[in-house]
XYZ file of C-alpha atoms in Angstrom:
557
model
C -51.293 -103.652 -9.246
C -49.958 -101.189 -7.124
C -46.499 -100.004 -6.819
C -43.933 -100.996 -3.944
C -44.467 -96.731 -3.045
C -48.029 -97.571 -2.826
C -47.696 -100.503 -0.410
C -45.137 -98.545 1.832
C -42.571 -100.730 1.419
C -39.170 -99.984 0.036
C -38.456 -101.208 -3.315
C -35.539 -103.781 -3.908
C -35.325 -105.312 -0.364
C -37.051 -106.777 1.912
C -37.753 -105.091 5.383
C -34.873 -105.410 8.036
C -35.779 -106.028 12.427
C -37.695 -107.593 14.293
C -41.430 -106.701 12.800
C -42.339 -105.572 8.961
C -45.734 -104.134 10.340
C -46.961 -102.673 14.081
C -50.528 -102.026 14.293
C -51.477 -99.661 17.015
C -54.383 -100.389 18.963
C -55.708 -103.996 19.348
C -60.057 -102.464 18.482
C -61.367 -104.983 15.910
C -60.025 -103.094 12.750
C -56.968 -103.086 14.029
C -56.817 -107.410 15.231
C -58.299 -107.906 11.374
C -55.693 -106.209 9.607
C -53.196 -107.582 11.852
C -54.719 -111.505 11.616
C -54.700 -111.271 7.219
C -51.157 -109.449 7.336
C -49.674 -112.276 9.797
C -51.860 -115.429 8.202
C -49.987 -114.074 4.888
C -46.592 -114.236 6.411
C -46.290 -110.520 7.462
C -44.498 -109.878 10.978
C -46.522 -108.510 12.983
C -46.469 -106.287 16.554
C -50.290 -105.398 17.625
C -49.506 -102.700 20.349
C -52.765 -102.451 22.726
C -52.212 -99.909 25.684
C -55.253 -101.194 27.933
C -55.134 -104.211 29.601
C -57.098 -106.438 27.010
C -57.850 -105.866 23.162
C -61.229 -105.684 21.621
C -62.001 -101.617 22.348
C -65.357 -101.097 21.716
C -66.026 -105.026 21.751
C -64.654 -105.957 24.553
C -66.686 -106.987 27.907
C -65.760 -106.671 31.888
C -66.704 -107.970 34.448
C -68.576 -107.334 38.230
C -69.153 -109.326 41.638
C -67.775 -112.381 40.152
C -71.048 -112.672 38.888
C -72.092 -110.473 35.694
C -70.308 -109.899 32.736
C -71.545 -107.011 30.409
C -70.215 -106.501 26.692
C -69.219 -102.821 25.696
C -70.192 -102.370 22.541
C -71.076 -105.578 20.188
C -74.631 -106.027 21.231
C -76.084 -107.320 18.290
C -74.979 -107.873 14.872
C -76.646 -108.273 11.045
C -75.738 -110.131 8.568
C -74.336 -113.788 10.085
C -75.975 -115.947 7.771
C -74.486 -118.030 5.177
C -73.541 -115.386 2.936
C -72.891 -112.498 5.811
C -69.807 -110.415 5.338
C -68.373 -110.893 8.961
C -68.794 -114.756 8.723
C -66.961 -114.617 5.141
C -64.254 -112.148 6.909
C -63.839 -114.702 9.850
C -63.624 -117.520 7.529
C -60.926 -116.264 5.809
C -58.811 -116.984 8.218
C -60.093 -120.163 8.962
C -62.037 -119.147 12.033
C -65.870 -120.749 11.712
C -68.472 -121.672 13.673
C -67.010 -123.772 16.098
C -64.633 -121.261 17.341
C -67.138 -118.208 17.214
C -70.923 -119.442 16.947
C -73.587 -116.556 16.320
C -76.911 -117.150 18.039
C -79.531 -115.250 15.919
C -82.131 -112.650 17.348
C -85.676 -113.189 17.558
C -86.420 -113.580 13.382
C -89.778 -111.837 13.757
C -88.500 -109.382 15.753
C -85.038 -108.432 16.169
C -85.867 -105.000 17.257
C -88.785 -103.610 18.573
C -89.831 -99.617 18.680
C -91.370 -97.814 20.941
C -93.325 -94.521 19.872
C -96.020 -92.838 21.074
C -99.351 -94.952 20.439
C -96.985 -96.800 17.922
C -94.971 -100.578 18.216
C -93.524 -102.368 15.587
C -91.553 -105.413 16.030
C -88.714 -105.246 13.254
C -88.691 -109.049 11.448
C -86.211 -109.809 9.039
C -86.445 -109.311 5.483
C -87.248 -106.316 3.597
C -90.461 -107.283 2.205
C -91.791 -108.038 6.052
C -90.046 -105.061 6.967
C -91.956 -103.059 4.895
C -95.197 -104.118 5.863
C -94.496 -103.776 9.454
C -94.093 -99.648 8.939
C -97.410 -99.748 6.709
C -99.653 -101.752 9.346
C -98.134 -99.557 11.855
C -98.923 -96.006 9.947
C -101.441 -97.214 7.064
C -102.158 -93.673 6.061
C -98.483 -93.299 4.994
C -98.008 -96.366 2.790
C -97.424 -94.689 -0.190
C -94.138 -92.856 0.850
C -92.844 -95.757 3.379
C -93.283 -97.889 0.002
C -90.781 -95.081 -1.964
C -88.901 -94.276 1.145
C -88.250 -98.416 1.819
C -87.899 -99.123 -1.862
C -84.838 -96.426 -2.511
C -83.597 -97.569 0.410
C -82.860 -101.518 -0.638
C -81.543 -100.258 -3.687
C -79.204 -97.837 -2.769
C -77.928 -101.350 -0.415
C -78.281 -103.879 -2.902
C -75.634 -101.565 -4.946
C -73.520 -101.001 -2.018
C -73.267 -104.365 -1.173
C -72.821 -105.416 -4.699
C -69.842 -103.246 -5.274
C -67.848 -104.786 -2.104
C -68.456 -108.323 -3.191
C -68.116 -108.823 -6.573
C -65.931 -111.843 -7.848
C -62.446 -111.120 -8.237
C -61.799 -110.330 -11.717
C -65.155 -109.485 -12.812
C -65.710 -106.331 -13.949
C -67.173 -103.779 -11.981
C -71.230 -103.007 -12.354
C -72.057 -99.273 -12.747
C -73.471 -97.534 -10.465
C -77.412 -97.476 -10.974
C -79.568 -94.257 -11.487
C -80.800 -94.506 -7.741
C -77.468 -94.797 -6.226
C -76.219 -91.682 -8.092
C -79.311 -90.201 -6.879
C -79.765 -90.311 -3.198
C -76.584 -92.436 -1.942
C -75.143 -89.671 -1.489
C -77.691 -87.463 -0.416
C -79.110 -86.738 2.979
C -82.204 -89.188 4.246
C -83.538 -86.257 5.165
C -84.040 -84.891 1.754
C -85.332 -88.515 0.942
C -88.008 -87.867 3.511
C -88.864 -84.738 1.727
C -89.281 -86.598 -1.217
C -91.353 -89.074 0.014
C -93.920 -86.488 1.691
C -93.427 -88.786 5.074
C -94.735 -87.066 8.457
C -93.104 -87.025 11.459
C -93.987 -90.680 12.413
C -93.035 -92.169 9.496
C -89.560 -90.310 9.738
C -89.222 -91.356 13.500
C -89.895 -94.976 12.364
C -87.986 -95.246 9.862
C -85.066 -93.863 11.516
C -85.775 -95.248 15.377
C -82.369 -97.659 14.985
C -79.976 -94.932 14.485
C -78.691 -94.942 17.426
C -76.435 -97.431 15.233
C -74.200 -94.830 13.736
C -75.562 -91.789 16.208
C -77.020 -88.703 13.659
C -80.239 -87.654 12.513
C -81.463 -88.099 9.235
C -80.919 -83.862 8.676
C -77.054 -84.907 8.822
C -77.358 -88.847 7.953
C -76.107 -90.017 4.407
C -78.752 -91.955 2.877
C -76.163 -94.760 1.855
C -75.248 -94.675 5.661
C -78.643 -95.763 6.630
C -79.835 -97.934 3.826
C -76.396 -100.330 4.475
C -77.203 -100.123 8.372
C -80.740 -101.472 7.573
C -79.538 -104.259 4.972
C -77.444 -104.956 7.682
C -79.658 -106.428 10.200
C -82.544 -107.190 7.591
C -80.040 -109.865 6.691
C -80.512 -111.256 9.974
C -79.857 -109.732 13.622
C -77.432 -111.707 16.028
C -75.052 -112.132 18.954
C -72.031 -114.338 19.384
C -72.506 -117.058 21.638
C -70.270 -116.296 25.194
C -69.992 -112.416 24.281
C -68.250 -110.371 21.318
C -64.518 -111.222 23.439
C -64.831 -114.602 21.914
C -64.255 -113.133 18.449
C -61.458 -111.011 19.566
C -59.743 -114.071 21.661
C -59.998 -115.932 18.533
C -58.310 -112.864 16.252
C -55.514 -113.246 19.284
C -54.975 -116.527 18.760
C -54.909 -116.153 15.030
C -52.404 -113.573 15.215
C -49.923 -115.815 17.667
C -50.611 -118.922 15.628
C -49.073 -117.090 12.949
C -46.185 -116.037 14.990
C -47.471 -112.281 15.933
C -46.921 -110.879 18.831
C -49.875 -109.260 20.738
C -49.050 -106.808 23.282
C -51.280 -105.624 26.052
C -50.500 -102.407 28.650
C -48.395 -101.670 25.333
C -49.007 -97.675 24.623
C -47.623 -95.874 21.855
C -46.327 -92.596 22.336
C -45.220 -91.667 18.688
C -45.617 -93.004 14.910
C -41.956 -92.500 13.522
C -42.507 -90.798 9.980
C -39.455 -89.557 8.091
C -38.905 -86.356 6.072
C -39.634 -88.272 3.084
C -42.953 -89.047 4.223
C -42.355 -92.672 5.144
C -43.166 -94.463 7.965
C -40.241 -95.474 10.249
C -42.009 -97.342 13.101
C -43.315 -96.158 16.481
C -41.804 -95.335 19.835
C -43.313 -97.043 23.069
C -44.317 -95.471 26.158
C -40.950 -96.387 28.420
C -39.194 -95.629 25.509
C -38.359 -98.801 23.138
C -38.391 -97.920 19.613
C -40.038 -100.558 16.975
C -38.380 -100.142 13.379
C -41.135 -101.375 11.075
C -41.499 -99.531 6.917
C -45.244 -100.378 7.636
C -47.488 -98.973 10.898
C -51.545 -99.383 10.805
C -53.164 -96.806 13.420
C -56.196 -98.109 14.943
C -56.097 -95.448 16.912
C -58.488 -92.858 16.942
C -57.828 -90.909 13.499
C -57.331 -87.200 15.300
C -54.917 -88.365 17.616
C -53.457 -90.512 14.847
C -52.728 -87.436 12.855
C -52.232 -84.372 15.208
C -51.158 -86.514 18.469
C -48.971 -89.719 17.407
C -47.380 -88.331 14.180
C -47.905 -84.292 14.854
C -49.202 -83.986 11.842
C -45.927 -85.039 10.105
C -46.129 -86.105 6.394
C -49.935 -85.268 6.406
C -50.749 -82.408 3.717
C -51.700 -79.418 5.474
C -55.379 -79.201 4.355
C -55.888 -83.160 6.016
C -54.119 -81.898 9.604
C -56.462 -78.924 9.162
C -59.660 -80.534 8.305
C -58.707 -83.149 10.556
C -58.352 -80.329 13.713
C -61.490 -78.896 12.449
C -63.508 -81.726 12.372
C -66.633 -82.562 14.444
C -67.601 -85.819 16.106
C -70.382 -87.453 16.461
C -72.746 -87.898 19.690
C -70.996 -89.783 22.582
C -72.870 -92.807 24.349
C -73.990 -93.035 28.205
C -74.760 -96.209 29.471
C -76.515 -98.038 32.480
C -75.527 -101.261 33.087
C -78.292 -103.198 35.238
C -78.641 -106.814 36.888
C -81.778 -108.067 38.234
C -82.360 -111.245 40.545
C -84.998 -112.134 38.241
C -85.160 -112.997 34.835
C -86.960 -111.516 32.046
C -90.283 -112.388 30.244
C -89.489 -111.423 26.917
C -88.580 -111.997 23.283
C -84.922 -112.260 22.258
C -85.277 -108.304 21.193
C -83.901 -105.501 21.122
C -85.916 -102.145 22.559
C -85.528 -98.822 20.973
C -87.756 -96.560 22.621
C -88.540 -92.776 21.624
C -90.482 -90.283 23.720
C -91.415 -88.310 21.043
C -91.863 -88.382 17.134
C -89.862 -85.411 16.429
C -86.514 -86.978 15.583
C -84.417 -83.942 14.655
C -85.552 -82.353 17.480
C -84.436 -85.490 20.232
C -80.919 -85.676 18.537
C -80.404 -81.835 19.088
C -81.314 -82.363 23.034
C -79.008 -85.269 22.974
C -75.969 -83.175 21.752
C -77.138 -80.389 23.941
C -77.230 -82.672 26.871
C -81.015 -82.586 28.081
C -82.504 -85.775 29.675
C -83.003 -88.266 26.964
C -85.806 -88.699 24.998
C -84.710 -91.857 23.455
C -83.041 -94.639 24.367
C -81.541 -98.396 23.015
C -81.803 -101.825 25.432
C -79.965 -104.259 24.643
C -80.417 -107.753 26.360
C -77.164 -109.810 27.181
C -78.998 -112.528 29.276
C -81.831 -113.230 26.680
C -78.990 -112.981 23.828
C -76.497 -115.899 25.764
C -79.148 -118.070 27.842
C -77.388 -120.162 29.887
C -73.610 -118.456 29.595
C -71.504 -119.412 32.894
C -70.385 -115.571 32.437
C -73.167 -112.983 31.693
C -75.311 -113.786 35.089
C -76.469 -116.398 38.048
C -79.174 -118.736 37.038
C -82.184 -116.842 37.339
C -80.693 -113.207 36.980
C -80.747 -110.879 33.915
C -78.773 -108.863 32.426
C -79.273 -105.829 30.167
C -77.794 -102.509 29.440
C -79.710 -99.100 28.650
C -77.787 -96.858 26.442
C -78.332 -93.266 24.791
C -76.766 -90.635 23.426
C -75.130 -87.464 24.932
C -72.425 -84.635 23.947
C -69.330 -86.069 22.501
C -66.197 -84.378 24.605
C -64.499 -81.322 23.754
C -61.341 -82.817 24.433
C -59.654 -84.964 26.550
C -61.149 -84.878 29.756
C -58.392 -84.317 32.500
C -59.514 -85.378 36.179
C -62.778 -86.140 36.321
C -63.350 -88.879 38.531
C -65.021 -87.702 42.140
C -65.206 -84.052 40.924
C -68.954 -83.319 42.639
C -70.515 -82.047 39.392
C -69.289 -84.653 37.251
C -71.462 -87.177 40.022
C -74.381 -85.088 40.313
C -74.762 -85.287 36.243
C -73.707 -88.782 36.104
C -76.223 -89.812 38.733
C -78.991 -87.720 37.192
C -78.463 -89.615 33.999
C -78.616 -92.849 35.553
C -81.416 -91.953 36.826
C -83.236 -91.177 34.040
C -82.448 -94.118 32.238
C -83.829 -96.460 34.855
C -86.804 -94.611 34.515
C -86.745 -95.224 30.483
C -86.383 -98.566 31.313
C -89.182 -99.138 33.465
C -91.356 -97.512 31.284
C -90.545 -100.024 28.469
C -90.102 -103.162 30.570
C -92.547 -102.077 33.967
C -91.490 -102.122 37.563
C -88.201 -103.094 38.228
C -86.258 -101.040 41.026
C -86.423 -103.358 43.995
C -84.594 -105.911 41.900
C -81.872 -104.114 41.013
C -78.429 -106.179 42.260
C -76.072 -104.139 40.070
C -76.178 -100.696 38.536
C -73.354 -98.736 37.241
C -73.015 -95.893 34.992
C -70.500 -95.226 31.968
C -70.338 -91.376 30.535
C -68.069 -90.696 27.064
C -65.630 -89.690 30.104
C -65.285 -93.680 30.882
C -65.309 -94.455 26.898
C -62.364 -91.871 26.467
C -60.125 -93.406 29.765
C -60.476 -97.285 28.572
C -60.900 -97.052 24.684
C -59.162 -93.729 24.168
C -62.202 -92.880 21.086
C -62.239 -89.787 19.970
C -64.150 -87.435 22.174
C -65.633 -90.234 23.920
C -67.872 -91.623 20.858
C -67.948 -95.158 19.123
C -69.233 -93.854 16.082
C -66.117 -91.635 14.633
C -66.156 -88.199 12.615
C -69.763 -86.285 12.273
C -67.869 -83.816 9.724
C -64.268 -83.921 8.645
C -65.097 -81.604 5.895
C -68.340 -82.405 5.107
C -70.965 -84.508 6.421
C -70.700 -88.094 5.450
C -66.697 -87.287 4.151
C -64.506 -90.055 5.880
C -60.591 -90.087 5.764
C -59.465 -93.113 3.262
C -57.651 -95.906 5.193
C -54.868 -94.795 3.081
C -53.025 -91.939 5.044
C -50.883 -89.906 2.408
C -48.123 -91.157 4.289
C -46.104 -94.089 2.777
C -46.559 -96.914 5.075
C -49.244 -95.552 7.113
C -52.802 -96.671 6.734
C -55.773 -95.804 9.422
C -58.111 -98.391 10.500
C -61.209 -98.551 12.722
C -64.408 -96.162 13.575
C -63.388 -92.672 11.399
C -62.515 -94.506 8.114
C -64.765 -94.548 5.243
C -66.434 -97.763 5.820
C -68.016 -96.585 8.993
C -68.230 -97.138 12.732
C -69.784 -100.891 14.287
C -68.523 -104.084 14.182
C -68.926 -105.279 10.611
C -67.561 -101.429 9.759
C -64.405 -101.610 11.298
C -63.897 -104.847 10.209
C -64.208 -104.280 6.865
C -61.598 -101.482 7.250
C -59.095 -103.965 8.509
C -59.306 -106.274 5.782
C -59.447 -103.465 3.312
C -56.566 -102.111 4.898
C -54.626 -106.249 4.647
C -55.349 -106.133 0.697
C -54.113 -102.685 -0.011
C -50.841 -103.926 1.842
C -50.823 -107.256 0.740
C -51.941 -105.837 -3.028
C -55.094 -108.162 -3.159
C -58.716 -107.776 -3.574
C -59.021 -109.780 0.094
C -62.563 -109.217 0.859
C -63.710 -110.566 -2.718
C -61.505 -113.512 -2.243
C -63.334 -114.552 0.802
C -66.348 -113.765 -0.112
C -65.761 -116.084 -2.798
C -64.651 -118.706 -0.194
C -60.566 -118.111 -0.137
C -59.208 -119.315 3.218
C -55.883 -118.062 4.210
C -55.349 -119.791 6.966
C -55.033 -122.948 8.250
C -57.286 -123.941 11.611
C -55.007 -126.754 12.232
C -52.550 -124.345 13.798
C -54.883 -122.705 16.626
C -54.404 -123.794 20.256
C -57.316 -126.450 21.372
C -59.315 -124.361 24.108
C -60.000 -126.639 26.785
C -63.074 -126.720 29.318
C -62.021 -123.464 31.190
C -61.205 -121.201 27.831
C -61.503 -118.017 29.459
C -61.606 -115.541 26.131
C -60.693 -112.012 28.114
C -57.398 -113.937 29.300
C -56.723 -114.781 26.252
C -57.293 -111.348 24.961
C -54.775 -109.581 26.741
C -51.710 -111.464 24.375
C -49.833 -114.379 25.315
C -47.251 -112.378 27.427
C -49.480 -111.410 29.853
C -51.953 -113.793 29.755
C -51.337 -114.854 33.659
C -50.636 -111.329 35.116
C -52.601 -110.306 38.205
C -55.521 -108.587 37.832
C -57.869 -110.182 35.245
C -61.858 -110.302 36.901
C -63.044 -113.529 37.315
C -66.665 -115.240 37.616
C -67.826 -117.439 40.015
């Protein structure tokens, strides 16, 4: 049990004002935290400073006719059992508030290579045999590769979800082996070529590094992950983050949108005082949760006060991993294909595309990702008889923030060389498409950097903050100040930064949350969320109830 000092609240008395808790930054680490602390009777001020919450889930909006989502294009593990289902159920949100529509079962993902396709099916076992049909020679070290690889996740997974009260299972032998080792050296072990490694590795692009740099726990959980079962929630990932806003407000949160925070408040005695507003209002609170981006957390919002000086040092030395560049693309046709994913590689050196990437050559691989197959029939995504799909790929993550960019000539030329080339990716995965082309817009890590404020302009958080693989706990060193969202130690992606959000909820709240609703706990009761009627619109709703009806929200139709 931990301590009152542990929780960041003062002993002997409860906390005074308006709010016990402000979490900055309304990403979805930041709305779970905030939803368990405010279903558990914790006052709660979620401070947003864009104009709707969800960061890197959110979606927007173009000609009244296309909607594209940001960053929660697929998702594993929504079955019965899935983590983010048992995290959503927890506070009494199920199906009928946010439905998941699974992927195509046989083939969630399919990979492109050079004189090589495999369509990625669920399951490990069908997994597995997938890679060998596709490169028979190397069956023998896919089977080793593949086999460390569901046991290193069987552990992880096992660890996280284990009853409350039971006692903990050792580690096994192969976790202690290569969890925390580099796939690379995995490869090595397994004698696999460079089209085995390729393969193996061609859905990286979920957490953006190369196997050289890439944690072999990292990539082993990212597989389990969708071998669970790949899916999409039905009417786009802002349904999920309306419904964390309404949770919140049901609960008597506040959500506040256009809201920045200028400063976290922290003491000379290392506590947490609350945060100071942009315009100036101060929010007295003994507990803050940053969902901001972890460097600007420590060196910006708090200037590095309370932090030990080796954190604000490795923390102003660290190194972040690859930004994303996106093309978003709407055709007046729709598309003759499998509810898939496309990852598509132009070569089968994989170390070698990831350096270009960071070095900023034309790619040489590439993720596309499908909103109109994933939500047939949404009133939002696209017209009748329209698709709607978005090519994405990696490129060099910011040096810092990025001043005026916008209409500077070079910043154009680049930014219209790159859309280029991903067109041309596309076509060469999906055929001719050009002349059908009714929208087309590019976003650079310049664009993720202005709307999501991430860290150098990537989704995926910290390459090295002291070593590769070493994350910053969601505990902060500061009393009263814990750090949610894409740097923390249970990664980047949706199921990631949810995870650190309820993590973040128990250490506050001093319970094991994510075992107790794994084991089926509800906190909450559904009784007490607003009834959506036929026009539920979930970005309004995302922007908080005070500014639900401002000017300005895009529209469809």
């Amino acid at each position: 049990m931990a301590s009152p000092s542990d929780t960041g609240l003062p002993a002997g008395a409860p906390p005074g004002g308006g709010y016990d808790t402000v979490v900055v930054g309304g990403g979805i680490g930041g709305l779970v935290c905030a939803a368990y602390l405010a279903v558990s009777g914790r006052r709660v001020l979620l401070a947003e400073q864009h104009d709707v919450t969800g960061g890197n889930a959110q979606v927007f909006r173009r000609r009244r006719a296309y909607e594209f989502d940001v960053g929660m294009h697929y998702v594993g593990d929504c079955g019965p059992d899935g983590l983010l289902p048992a995290i959503l159920s927890g506070l009494g949100i199920g199906p009928d508030r946010v439905p998941f529509r699974p992927l195509d079962p046989d083939g969630f993902d399919r990979i492109l290579l050079p004189g090589v396709t495999v369509d990625v099916p669920v399951g490990w076992d069908r997994y597995l045999s997938r890679l060998c049909a596709a490169l028979p020679a190397e069956r023998t070290g896919l089977t080793r590769c593949v086999g460390v690889l569901r046991a290193v996740a069987a552990d992880l997974r096992g660890g996280m979800t284990h009853p409350p009260g039971a006692q903990r299972v050792p580690m096994s032998a192969v976790l202690t082996t290569w969890g925390g080792r580099p796939l690379g050296d995995l490869y090595d072990h397994c004698a696999l070529g460079p089209a085995a490694r390729t393969l193996v590795a061609a859905q990286s692009g979920n957490y953006g590094t190369p196997p050289s740099t890439t944690l072999t726990s990292t990539h082993a959980t990212m597989l389990d992950h969708y071998l669970r079962g790949a899916y999409a929630p039905v009417g786009s990932g802002q349904t999920m983050i309306a419904t964390l806003v309404e949770v919140i407000e049901a609960y008597g949160g506040q959500v506040r949108t256009r809201c920045p925070v200028e400063e976290i408040l922290v003491g000379d005695d290392r506590q947490v005082a609350g945060v100071r507003l942009a315009g100036g209002e101060t929010v007295r609170a003994p507990l803050v949760v940053s969902n901001a981006d972890y460097r600007r957390t420590v060196l910006g919002l708090c200037g590095g006060r309370g932090f030990s000086p080796a954190v604000v040092e490795r923390t102003r030395r660290a190194t972040m991993r690859a930004a994303v560049a996106t093309a978003y693309i709407a055709l007046d046709r729709p598309l003759d294909m499998p509810n898939t994913n496309i990852w598509w590689w132009a070569h089968t050196d994989i170390e070698q595309a990831y350096a270009a990437a960071r070095k900023g050559s034309d790619p040489t691989f590439a993720f596309l990702s499908f909103g109109s197959l994933k939500d047939p029939g949404s009133r939002t995504v696209c017209p009748p008889g329209h698709s709607n799909f978005q090519v994405m790929t990696l490129v060099p993550p910011l040096g810092g923030p990025p001043g005026r960019y916008r209409r500077d000539p070079s910043y154009e030329r680049g930014k219209a060389r790159l859309r280029d080339a991903l067109v041309d990716i596309a076509e060469q995965a999906l055929g001719p498409f050009r002349s059908r082309i009714t929208h087309l817009e590019t976003a650079t890590a310049h664009t993720n950097h202005r709307y999501i404020q991430g860290g150098s302009g990537t989704p995926y958080g910290f390459d090295d903050w002291g070593g590769h693989g070493r994350r910053p706990s969601i505990r902060t060193g500061v009393r009263g100040l814990y750090a949610v969202g894409a740097n923390s130690s249970f990664g980047a992606g949706i199921l990631g930064t949810a995870l650190s959000g309820i993590s973040a909820a128990g250490r506050i709240l001093q319970r094991p949350l994510l075992a107790e609703v794994c084991a089926g706990a509800v906190l909450a009761d559904p009784a007490r969320f607003p009834h959506r009627t036929e026009g539920f619109d979930p970005l309004r709703i995302s922007r908080g109830r005070a500014r639900r009806d401002a000017r300005g929200l895009a529209g469809i139709g």
